[in-house]
Amino acid sequence: METAPHIAVVDDNMEIRELVMRYLGEHGYRVSAAENAGAFLRLQESSPPDLVVLDIMMPGTDGLGLCRDLRAASPVPIIFLTAIAEDTDRIVGLEMGADDYLTKPFNPRELLARIKAVLRRVQGQPARRGPARAGKVRFGDRVLDVSRREVLGPDGVAVPLSTAEFRLLGVFLEHPGAVLSRDQLLDLTLGRTADVWDRSVDNQVSRLRRKIETDPARPVLIKTCWGDGYQFTTEIEPA
């Protein structure tokens, strides 16, 4: 059991916590529960989870706030639990980096399937090697300012990035030298929403090249690996 994935359930509803703990425990997972963000942070210090099942509506720091804090420091997968009426919060949560969501009331069997799918996807991704969330990251003669979401060129001029471009560049900086397939890029940038944007990767790469390459027609930072995907070829370091 000690080698089984550790799932943290964060929900202020005791019945939901107990239901999920019991069901996942019966299927071989190690499960811990927390009733709010503070309790989860204490839990995380002693036993970091492999995946977090996170309710959005909680007293104090809500699920969106906790997701934002987690994403600033950790790539741990997150599955949101949301009420049907919370479409806006659900979308915001996915944009913050949540990997999936499930609406309440939910079937524990479906939650189990979502957990398995997210863990499979995460385990199939290449390991992060770059300083993804540093304040500033240098690559070649350019610097990404993470907080401002802009790239500083060698002339000192700042070029703003769209949300999609910022995510894509972040993925490349996290995996320097790795050949990333289109499917991997979709999973790493968009998670569950990838099916909506399954033809956007090439367009986003082209747009990003226009902002960071000296000559986008002859790219040297983001190489095309025909039949396999794309490769970020430049060394990176904190700026």
mmCIF file of C-alpha atoms in Angstrom:
data_model
loop_
_atom_site.group_PDB
_atom_site.id
_atom_site.type_symbol
_atom_site.label_atom_id
_atom_site.label_comp_id
_atom_site.label_asym_id
_atom_site.label_seq_id
_atom_site.Cartn_x
_atom_site.Cartn_y
_atom_site.Cartn_z
ATOM 1 C CA MET A 1 0.000 0.000 0.000
ATOM 2 C CA GLU A 2 2.911 2.393 0.688
ATOM 3 C CA THR A 3 3.774 2.472 -3.021
ATOM 4 C CA ALA A 4 0.194 3.231 -4.090
ATOM 5 C CA PRO A 5 -0.535 6.776 -5.324
ATOM 6 C CA HIS A 6 -1.421 9.184 -2.527
ATOM 7 C CA ILE A 7 -4.631 11.122 -3.154
ATOM 8 C CA ALA A 8 -5.577 14.178 -1.078
ATOM 9 C CA VAL A 9 -9.273 15.049 -0.853
ATOM 10 C CA VAL A 10 -9.928 18.688 0.085
ATOM 11 C CA ASP A 11 -13.602 19.409 0.760
ATOM 12 C CA ASP A 12 -15.476 21.062 3.626
ATOM 13 C CA ASN A 13 -18.280 18.477 3.325
ATOM 14 C CA MET A 14 -17.495 15.628 5.715
ATOM 15 C CA GLU A 15 -19.817 13.167 3.923
ATOM 16 C CA ILE A 16 -18.032 13.728 0.611
ATOM 17 C CA ARG A 17 -14.617 13.373 2.245
ATOM 18 C CA GLU A 18 -15.577 10.100 3.880
ATOM 19 C CA LEU A 19 -17.252 8.736 0.733
ATOM 20 C CA VAL A 20 -14.252 9.485 -1.475
ATOM 21 C CA MET A 21 -11.747 8.224 1.104
ATOM 22 C CA ARG A 22 -13.599 4.959 1.520
ATOM 23 C CA TYR A 23 -14.131 4.360 -2.198
ATOM 24 C CA LEU A 24 -10.578 5.187 -3.274
ATOM 25 C CA GLY A 25 -9.177 3.207 -0.358
ATOM 26 C CA GLU A 26 -11.140 0.170 -1.506
ATOM 27 C CA HIS A 27 -9.443 0.522 -4.902
ATOM 28 C CA GLY A 28 -5.914 0.508 -3.565
ATOM 29 C CA TYR A 29 -5.104 4.202 -3.147
ATOM 30 C CA ARG A 30 -3.622 5.900 -0.122
ATOM 31 C CA VAL A 31 -6.055 8.669 0.753
ATOM 32 C CA SER A 32 -5.848 11.672 3.075
ATOM 33 C CA ALA A 33 -8.524 14.273 3.672
ATOM 34 C CA ALA A 34 -8.577 17.932 4.632
ATOM 35 C CA GLU A 35 -11.572 20.141 5.385
ATOM 36 C CA ASN A 36 -9.998 23.387 4.168
ATOM 37 C CA ALA A 37 -6.913 24.936 2.580
ATOM 38 C CA GLY A 38 -5.043 25.326 5.859
ATOM 39 C CA ALA A 39 -5.519 21.696 6.802
ATOM 40 C CA PHE A 40 -4.352 20.652 3.333
ATOM 41 C CA LEU A 41 -1.173 22.725 3.574
ATOM 42 C CA ARG A 42 -0.320 21.051 6.878
ATOM 43 C CA LEU A 43 -1.017 17.668 5.310
ATOM 44 C CA GLN A 44 1.150 18.491 2.304
ATOM 45 C CA GLU A 45 4.132 19.299 4.508
ATOM 46 C CA SER A 46 4.107 15.869 6.123
ATOM 47 C CA SER A 47 2.884 13.755 3.197
ATOM 48 C CA PRO A 48 2.869 15.367 -0.268
ATOM 49 C CA PRO A 49 0.087 13.913 -2.458
ATOM 50 C CA ASP A 50 0.393 12.559 -5.988
ATOM 51 C CA LEU A 51 -2.977 14.114 -6.914
ATOM 52 C CA VAL A 52 -5.424 16.525 -5.266
ATOM 53 C CA VAL A 53 -9.220 16.278 -5.483
ATOM 54 C CA LEU A 54 -10.218 19.856 -4.703
ATOM 55 C CA ASP A 55 -13.609 21.405 -3.973
ATOM 56 C CA ILE A 56 -14.088 24.942 -5.285
ATOM 57 C CA MET A 57 -16.545 26.292 -2.709
ATOM 58 C CA MET A 58 -14.889 26.234 0.717
ATOM 59 C CA PRO A 59 -14.808 28.727 3.600
ATOM 60 C CA GLY A 60 -11.680 30.822 3.909
ATOM 61 C CA THR A 61 -9.323 30.215 0.999
ATOM 62 C CA ASP A 62 -11.497 28.598 -1.673
ATOM 63 C CA GLY A 63 -10.431 25.959 -4.185
ATOM 64 C CA LEU A 64 -9.458 28.506 -6.832
ATOM 65 C CA GLY A 65 -7.167 30.295 -4.399
ATOM 66 C CA LEU A 66 -5.575 27.062 -3.255
ATOM 67 C CA CYS A 67 -5.130 25.952 -6.872
ATOM 68 C CA ARG A 68 -3.371 29.225 -7.674
ATOM 69 C CA ASP A 69 -1.027 28.808 -4.707
ATOM 70 C CA LEU A 70 -0.283 25.187 -5.607
ATOM 71 C CA ARG A 71 0.436 26.028 -9.227
ATOM 72 C CA ALA A 72 2.941 28.668 -8.140
ATOM 73 C CA ALA A 73 5.028 26.015 -6.409
ATOM 74 C CA SER A 74 4.077 22.530 -7.595
ATOM 75 C CA PRO A 75 3.018 20.564 -10.692
ATOM 76 C CA VAL A 76 0.836 18.195 -8.616
ATOM 77 C CA PRO A 77 -2.251 17.173 -10.641
ATOM 78 C CA ILE A 78 -5.550 18.728 -9.542
ATOM 79 C CA ILE A 79 -9.117 17.558 -10.177
ATOM 80 C CA PHE A 80 -11.786 20.106 -9.268
ATOM 81 C CA LEU A 81 -15.146 19.270 -7.748
ATOM 82 C CA THR A 82 -17.677 21.904 -8.811
ATOM 83 C CA ALA A 83 -21.394 22.590 -8.507
ATOM 84 C CA ILE A 84 -23.286 22.527 -11.803
ATOM 85 C CA ALA A 85 -23.929 26.293 -11.641
ATOM 86 C CA GLU A 86 -20.223 27.171 -11.328
ATOM 87 C CA ASP A 87 -19.335 27.249 -15.034
ATOM 88 C CA THR A 88 -17.277 30.418 -14.694
ATOM 89 C CA ASP A 89 -15.294 29.083 -11.736
ATOM 90 C CA ARG A 90 -14.750 25.790 -13.571
ATOM 91 C CA ILE A 91 -13.326 27.577 -16.602
ATOM 92 C CA VAL A 92 -11.145 29.797 -14.433
ATOM 93 C CA GLY A 93 -9.899 26.717 -12.598
ATOM 94 C CA LEU A 94 -8.878 25.019 -15.831
ATOM 95 C CA GLU A 95 -7.155 28.196 -16.972
ATOM 96 C CA MET A 96 -5.245 28.233 -13.666
ATOM 97 C CA GLY A 97 -3.862 24.801 -14.448
ATOM 98 C CA ALA A 98 -6.317 22.259 -13.036
ATOM 99 C CA ASP A 99 -6.107 18.958 -14.910
ATOM 100 C CA ASP A 100 -9.774 17.979 -14.852
ATOM 101 C CA TYR A 101 -13.092 18.679 -13.168
ATOM 102 C CA LEU A 102 -16.168 16.803 -12.002
ATOM 103 C CA THR A 103 -19.549 18.292 -11.216
ATOM 104 C CA LYS A 104 -21.514 17.570 -8.052
ATOM 105 C CA PRO A 105 -23.305 15.334 -7.390
ATOM 106 C CA PHE A 106 -20.861 12.827 -8.868
ATOM 107 C CA ASN A 107 -20.465 9.080 -9.155
ATOM 108 C CA PRO A 108 -17.389 7.840 -7.238
ATOM 109 C CA ARG A 109 -16.734 5.431 -10.082
ATOM 110 C CA GLU A 110 -16.392 8.342 -12.503
ATOM 111 C CA LEU A 111 -14.061 10.148 -10.108
ATOM 112 C CA LEU A 112 -11.909 7.018 -9.952
ATOM 113 C CA ALA A 113 -11.768 6.892 -13.762
ATOM 114 C CA ARG A 114 -10.757 10.573 -13.924
ATOM 115 C CA ILE A 115 -8.020 10.026 -11.340
ATOM 116 C CA LYS A 116 -6.623 7.069 -13.266
ATOM 117 C CA ALA A 117 -6.686 9.025 -16.539
ATOM 118 C CA VAL A 118 -4.930 12.074 -15.070
ATOM 119 C CA LEU A 119 -2.251 9.955 -13.373
ATOM 120 C CA ARG A 120 -1.635 8.040 -16.613
ATOM 121 C CA ARG A 121 -1.266 11.292 -18.526
ATOM 122 C CA VAL A 122 1.078 12.831 -15.969
ATOM 123 C CA GLN A 123 3.214 9.689 -15.739
ATOM 124 C CA GLY A 124 3.523 9.659 -19.527
ATOM 125 C CA GLN A 125 4.863 13.202 -19.675
ATOM 126 C CA PRO A 126 8.596 13.950 -19.848
ATOM 127 C CA ALA A 127 10.165 15.051 -16.594
ATOM 128 C CA ARG A 128 10.496 18.763 -15.987
ATOM 129 C CA ARG A 129 14.077 19.959 -16.142
ATOM 130 C CA GLY A 130 13.842 23.713 -16.425
ATOM 131 C CA PRO A 131 13.117 26.506 -13.911
ATOM 132 C CA ALA A 132 9.484 26.782 -15.026
ATOM 133 C CA ARG A 133 8.264 29.268 -12.464
ATOM 134 C CA ALA A 134 11.321 31.359 -11.762
ATOM 135 C CA GLY A 135 10.806 35.121 -11.744
ATOM 136 C CA LYS A 136 12.889 35.552 -14.889
ATOM 137 C CA VAL A 137 14.321 32.895 -17.191
ATOM 138 C CA ARG A 138 17.056 33.501 -19.756
ATOM 139 C CA PHE A 139 17.136 31.538 -23.004
ATOM 140 C CA GLY A 140 19.645 32.536 -25.636
ATOM 141 C CA ASP A 141 19.688 36.325 -25.883
ATOM 142 C CA ARG A 142 16.149 36.666 -24.534
ATOM 143 C CA VAL A 143 14.579 36.745 -21.066
ATOM 144 C CA LEU A 144 11.083 35.641 -20.064
ATOM 145 C CA ASP A 145 9.621 37.759 -17.259
ATOM 146 C CA VAL A 146 7.170 35.279 -15.736
ATOM 147 C CA SER A 147 5.257 37.769 -13.581
ATOM 148 C CA ARG A 148 4.723 40.198 -16.476
ATOM 149 C CA ARG A 149 4.229 37.479 -19.107
ATOM 150 C CA GLU A 150 6.534 39.169 -21.577
ATOM 151 C CA VAL A 151 9.797 38.431 -23.350
ATOM 152 C CA LEU A 152 12.661 40.910 -23.314
ATOM 153 C CA GLY A 153 14.652 40.918 -26.534
ATOM 154 C CA PRO A 154 18.378 41.670 -26.886
ATOM 155 C CA ASP A 155 17.432 45.297 -27.561
ATOM 156 C CA GLY A 156 15.583 45.495 -24.239
ATOM 157 C CA VAL A 157 12.177 45.824 -25.886
ATOM 158 C CA ALA A 158 9.432 43.877 -24.088
ATOM 159 C CA VAL A 159 7.131 41.691 -26.188
ATOM 160 C CA PRO A 160 3.872 40.716 -24.420
ATOM 161 C CA LEU A 161 2.631 37.121 -24.699
ATOM 162 C CA SER A 162 -0.930 35.913 -24.919
ATOM 163 C CA THR A 163 -2.063 33.354 -22.356
ATOM 164 C CA ALA A 164 -1.666 30.518 -24.870
ATOM 165 C CA GLU A 165 1.795 31.706 -25.946
ATOM 166 C CA PHE A 166 2.903 32.095 -22.341
ATOM 167 C CA ARG A 167 1.787 28.547 -21.482
ATOM 168 C CA LEU A 168 3.467 27.109 -24.553
ATOM 169 C CA LEU A 169 6.756 28.886 -23.916
ATOM 170 C CA GLY A 170 6.600 27.781 -20.278
ATOM 171 C CA VAL A 171 6.267 24.146 -21.362
ATOM 172 C CA PHE A 172 9.261 24.440 -23.681
ATOM 173 C CA LEU A 173 11.335 26.054 -20.926
ATOM 174 C CA GLU A 174 10.368 23.248 -18.534
ATOM 175 C CA HIS A 175 11.523 20.582 -21.013
ATOM 176 C CA PRO A 176 14.631 21.914 -22.806
ATOM 177 C CA GLY A 177 16.029 19.482 -25.356
ATOM 178 C CA ALA A 178 13.041 17.111 -25.168
ATOM 179 C CA VAL A 179 11.124 16.322 -28.336
ATOM 180 C CA LEU A 180 7.495 16.998 -27.440
ATOM 181 C CA SER A 181 4.706 15.577 -29.557
ATOM 182 C CA ARG A 182 1.613 17.611 -30.347
ATOM 183 C CA ASP A 183 -0.400 15.449 -27.945
ATOM 184 C CA GLN A 184 2.105 16.083 -25.160
ATOM 185 C CA LEU A 185 2.036 19.814 -25.817
ATOM 186 C CA LEU A 186 -1.767 19.767 -25.669
ATOM 187 C CA ASP A 187 -1.772 17.860 -22.382
ATOM 188 C CA LEU A 188 0.920 20.025 -20.827
ATOM 189 C CA THR A 189 -0.688 23.323 -21.834
ATOM 190 C CA LEU A 190 -4.405 22.600 -21.783
ATOM 191 C CA GLY A 191 -5.069 19.321 -19.982
ATOM 192 C CA ARG A 192 -8.688 18.231 -20.306
ATOM 193 C CA THR A 193 -9.625 21.120 -22.609
ATOM 194 C CA ALA A 194 -7.167 19.880 -25.252
ATOM 195 C CA ASP A 195 -9.888 18.199 -27.286
ATOM 196 C CA VAL A 196 -11.379 21.620 -27.990
ATOM 197 C CA TRP A 197 -8.091 22.924 -29.366
ATOM 198 C CA ASP A 198 -6.602 19.820 -30.969
ATOM 199 C CA ARG A 199 -5.561 21.686 -34.135
ATOM 200 C CA SER A 200 -4.095 24.744 -32.451
ATOM 201 C CA VAL A 201 -0.571 23.577 -31.580
ATOM 202 C CA ASP A 202 1.023 24.348 -34.938
ATOM 203 C CA ASN A 203 -0.645 27.763 -35.048
ATOM 204 C CA GLN A 204 0.473 28.577 -31.508
ATOM 205 C CA VAL A 205 4.049 27.516 -32.261
ATOM 206 C CA SER A 206 4.035 29.763 -35.335
ATOM 207 C CA ARG A 207 2.755 32.719 -33.304
ATOM 208 C CA LEU A 208 5.308 32.109 -30.553
ATOM 209 C CA ARG A 209 8.132 31.885 -33.078
ATOM 210 C CA ARG A 210 7.174 35.290 -34.444
ATOM 211 C CA LYS A 211 7.707 36.740 -30.970
ATOM 212 C CA ILE A 212 10.916 34.992 -29.871
ATOM 213 C CA GLU A 213 12.816 33.987 -33.029
ATOM 214 C CA THR A 214 15.159 36.379 -34.820
ATOM 215 C CA ASP A 215 13.963 34.893 -38.114
ATOM 216 C CA PRO A 216 10.687 32.963 -37.668
ATOM 217 C CA ALA A 217 11.090 31.449 -41.128
ATOM 218 C CA ARG A 218 14.356 29.862 -40.001
ATOM 219 C CA PRO A 219 13.741 29.063 -36.327
ATOM 220 C CA VAL A 220 16.669 28.169 -34.094
ATOM 221 C CA LEU A 221 14.946 28.131 -30.694
ATOM 222 C CA ILE A 222 11.945 25.910 -31.474
ATOM 223 C CA LYS A 223 12.913 23.221 -33.979
ATOM 224 C CA THR A 224 10.378 21.176 -35.916
ATOM 225 C CA CYS A 225 11.064 17.444 -35.641
ATOM 226 C CA TRP A 226 9.121 16.131 -38.615
ATOM 227 C CA GLY A 227 6.744 13.361 -37.653
ATOM 228 C CA ASP A 228 7.528 13.731 -33.930
ATOM 229 C CA GLY A 229 6.728 17.275 -32.790
ATOM 230 C CA TYR A 230 8.844 20.185 -31.589
ATOM 231 C CA GLN A 231 12.077 20.630 -29.651
ATOM 232 C CA PHE A 232 13.316 23.639 -27.674
ATOM 233 C CA THR A 233 17.033 23.563 -28.392
ATOM 234 C CA THR A 234 18.460 26.454 -26.361
ATOM 235 C CA GLU A 235 19.990 26.236 -22.882
ATOM 236 C CA ILE A 236 18.102 28.073 -20.144
ATOM 237 C CA GLU A 237 19.071 29.613 -16.798
ATOM 238 C CA PRO A 238 17.576 31.931 -14.177
ATOM 239 C CA ALA A 239 18.064 35.548 -15.229
#
